[in-house]
């Protein structure tokens, strides 16, 4: 919608070269096999194929197809099974579509996927249940707005990757609104970007500490 995969890959590659910590460029919620392959060719180092809108068998089919190509590129694939139990991209998931542990086990075994999203946000016992039968990292989507206690417990129960989006957008926009209120004469988008990115940075740092992933880069 807002640019090309090649442009994003070029920007991230240039910035990643300036730091010693590992940097990943991830395609989030790739909605087709073609898009996932395009991202790999553009230089993305991780892709997600979201076939959760498909039925179980078709989700397995498209995910396995992406995994087969990704294996040739040597990059991991994240997939989604069931619906997330939180607000994500303005879509609310129904509680009765939460991921079933045995389906998750079968899905991982048949696709060879590297990580799995779709475990319900607030059904924490089910996080543990899925972790017991699935041997790949679990991904928590729609974490914005959850309490620190809830996120920490989900991590303790087996979530290895936690996605925050909405609250980062809010931090960005609120910073812009504040600057325009204080200095309504501001017209340079670069100045808006400076305060907005700093606000997002602070929020990311706070969330990294909350999830316990700070200071672990190797």
PDB file of C-alpha atoms in Angstrom, residues 78-153:
ATOM      1  CA  UNK A  78       5.671 -17.741  10.412  1.00  0.00           C
ATOM      2  CA  UNK A  79       2.104 -18.930   9.869  1.00  0.00           C
ATOM      3  CA  UNK A  80      -1.250 -18.324  11.512  1.00  0.00           C
ATOM      4  CA  UNK A  81      -3.849 -20.819  12.608  1.00  0.00           C
ATOM      5  CA  UNK A  82      -7.175 -19.813  14.065  1.00  0.00           C
ATOM      6  CA  UNK A  83      -7.948 -16.231  14.978  1.00  0.00           C
ATOM      7  CA  UNK A  84      -6.111 -13.960  17.364  1.00  0.00           C
ATOM      8  CA  UNK A  85      -8.081 -12.909  20.410  1.00  0.00           C
ATOM      9  CA  UNK A  86      -7.225  -9.241  20.268  1.00  0.00           C
ATOM     10  CA  UNK A  87      -7.706  -6.132  18.185  1.00  0.00           C
ATOM     11  CA  UNK A  88      -5.544  -6.317  15.113  1.00  0.00           C
ATOM     12  CA  UNK A  89      -5.817  -4.060  12.079  1.00  0.00           C
ATOM     13  CA  UNK A  90      -9.299  -3.000  13.228  1.00  0.00           C
ATOM     14  CA  UNK A  91     -10.610  -6.560  13.192  1.00  0.00           C
ATOM     15  CA  UNK A  92     -12.069  -8.202  16.254  1.00  0.00           C
ATOM     16  CA  UNK A  93     -11.729 -11.983  16.505  1.00  0.00           C
ATOM     17  CA  UNK A  94     -14.459 -14.107  18.044  1.00  0.00           C
ATOM     18  CA  UNK A  95     -13.517 -16.154  21.087  1.00  0.00           C
ATOM     19  CA  UNK A  96     -14.814 -19.381  19.596  1.00  0.00           C
ATOM     20  CA  UNK A  97     -12.261 -19.297  16.783  1.00  0.00           C
ATOM     21  CA  UNK A  98      -9.259 -19.652  19.069  1.00  0.00           C
ATOM     22  CA  UNK A  99      -6.522 -22.039  18.058  1.00  0.00           C
ATOM     23  CA  UNK A 100      -6.993 -25.702  18.966  1.00  0.00           C
ATOM     24  CA  UNK A 101      -3.842 -27.344  20.420  1.00  0.00           C
ATOM     25  CA  UNK A 102      -4.168 -30.593  18.447  1.00  0.00           C
ATOM     26  CA  UNK A 103      -4.829 -28.729  15.213  1.00  0.00           C
ATOM     27  CA  UNK A 104      -1.767 -26.604  15.963  1.00  0.00           C
ATOM     28  CA  UNK A 105       0.332 -29.749  16.427  1.00  0.00           C
ATOM     29  CA  UNK A 106      -0.873 -31.248  13.140  1.00  0.00           C
ATOM     30  CA  UNK A 107      -0.440 -27.951  11.325  1.00  0.00           C
ATOM     31  CA  UNK A 108       3.185 -27.552  12.412  1.00  0.00           C
ATOM     32  CA  UNK A 109       4.060 -31.162  11.621  1.00  0.00           C
ATOM     33  CA  UNK A 110       2.532 -31.075   8.134  1.00  0.00           C
ATOM     34  CA  UNK A 111       3.851 -27.666   7.073  1.00  0.00           C
ATOM     35  CA  UNK A 112       7.306 -27.538   8.652  1.00  0.00           C
ATOM     36  CA  UNK A 113       6.649 -23.934   9.600  1.00  0.00           C
ATOM     37  CA  UNK A 114       9.219 -22.144  11.791  1.00  0.00           C
ATOM     38  CA  UNK A 115       6.816 -20.360  14.157  1.00  0.00           C
ATOM     39  CA  UNK A 116       3.089 -20.225  14.747  1.00  0.00           C
ATOM     40  CA  UNK A 117       0.711 -17.365  15.493  1.00  0.00           C
ATOM     41  CA  UNK A 118      -2.950 -17.470  16.345  1.00  0.00           C
ATOM     42  CA  UNK A 119      -2.959 -18.537  19.962  1.00  0.00           C
ATOM     43  CA  UNK A 120      -5.633 -16.531  21.793  1.00  0.00           C
ATOM     44  CA  UNK A 121      -4.376 -13.482  23.608  1.00  0.00           C
ATOM     45  CA  UNK A 122      -6.292 -13.864  26.860  1.00  0.00           C
ATOM     46  CA  UNK A 123      -6.788 -17.643  27.022  1.00  0.00           C
ATOM     47  CA  UNK A 124      -3.496 -18.129  28.814  1.00  0.00           C
ATOM     48  CA  UNK A 125      -4.026 -21.779  29.802  1.00  0.00           C
ATOM     49  CA  UNK A 126      -4.430 -22.611  26.130  1.00  0.00           C
ATOM     50  CA  UNK A 127      -1.080 -20.956  25.419  1.00  0.00           C
ATOM     51  CA  UNK A 128       0.480 -23.514  27.751  1.00  0.00           C
ATOM     52  CA  UNK A 129      -1.541 -26.333  26.195  1.00  0.00           C
ATOM     53  CA  UNK A 130      -0.344 -25.489  22.701  1.00  0.00           C
ATOM     54  CA  UNK A 131       3.245 -25.040  23.863  1.00  0.00           C
ATOM     55  CA  UNK A 132       3.200 -28.580  25.225  1.00  0.00           C
ATOM     56  CA  UNK A 133       2.358 -30.147  21.868  1.00  0.00           C
ATOM     57  CA  UNK A 134       4.080 -27.756  19.454  1.00  0.00           C
ATOM     58  CA  UNK A 135       7.861 -27.587  19.237  1.00  0.00           C
ATOM     59  CA  UNK A 136       8.195 -24.299  17.313  1.00  0.00           C
ATOM     60  CA  UNK A 137       8.156 -20.771  18.765  1.00  0.00           C
ATOM     61  CA  UNK A 138       4.697 -19.318  19.396  1.00  0.00           C
ATOM     62  CA  UNK A 139       3.799 -15.791  18.345  1.00  0.00           C
ATOM     63  CA  UNK A 140       1.414 -13.470  20.188  1.00  0.00           C
ATOM     64  CA  UNK A 141      -0.468 -11.114  17.869  1.00  0.00           C
ATOM     65  CA  UNK A 142      -2.624  -8.190  18.901  1.00  0.00           C
ATOM     66  CA  UNK A 143      -0.748  -7.460  22.127  1.00  0.00           C
ATOM     67  CA  UNK A 144      -1.435  -3.719  22.124  1.00  0.00           C
ATOM     68  CA  UNK A 145      -3.650  -2.775  25.026  1.00  0.00           C
ATOM     69  CA  UNK A 146      -2.937  -5.868  27.096  1.00  0.00           C
ATOM     70  CA  UNK A 147      -1.740  -5.343  30.642  1.00  0.00           C
ATOM     71  CA  UNK A 148       1.916  -5.842  31.494  1.00  0.00           C
ATOM     72  CA  UNK A 149       0.899  -8.750  33.697  1.00  0.00           C
ATOM     73  CA  UNK A 150      -0.953 -10.498  30.863  1.00  0.00           C
ATOM     74  CA  UNK A 151       1.922 -10.111  28.413  1.00  0.00           C
ATOM     75  CA  UNK A 152       4.508 -11.292  30.911  1.00  0.00           C
ATOM     76  CA  UNK A 153       2.432 -14.362  31.738  1.00  0.00           C
TER      77      UNK A 153
END
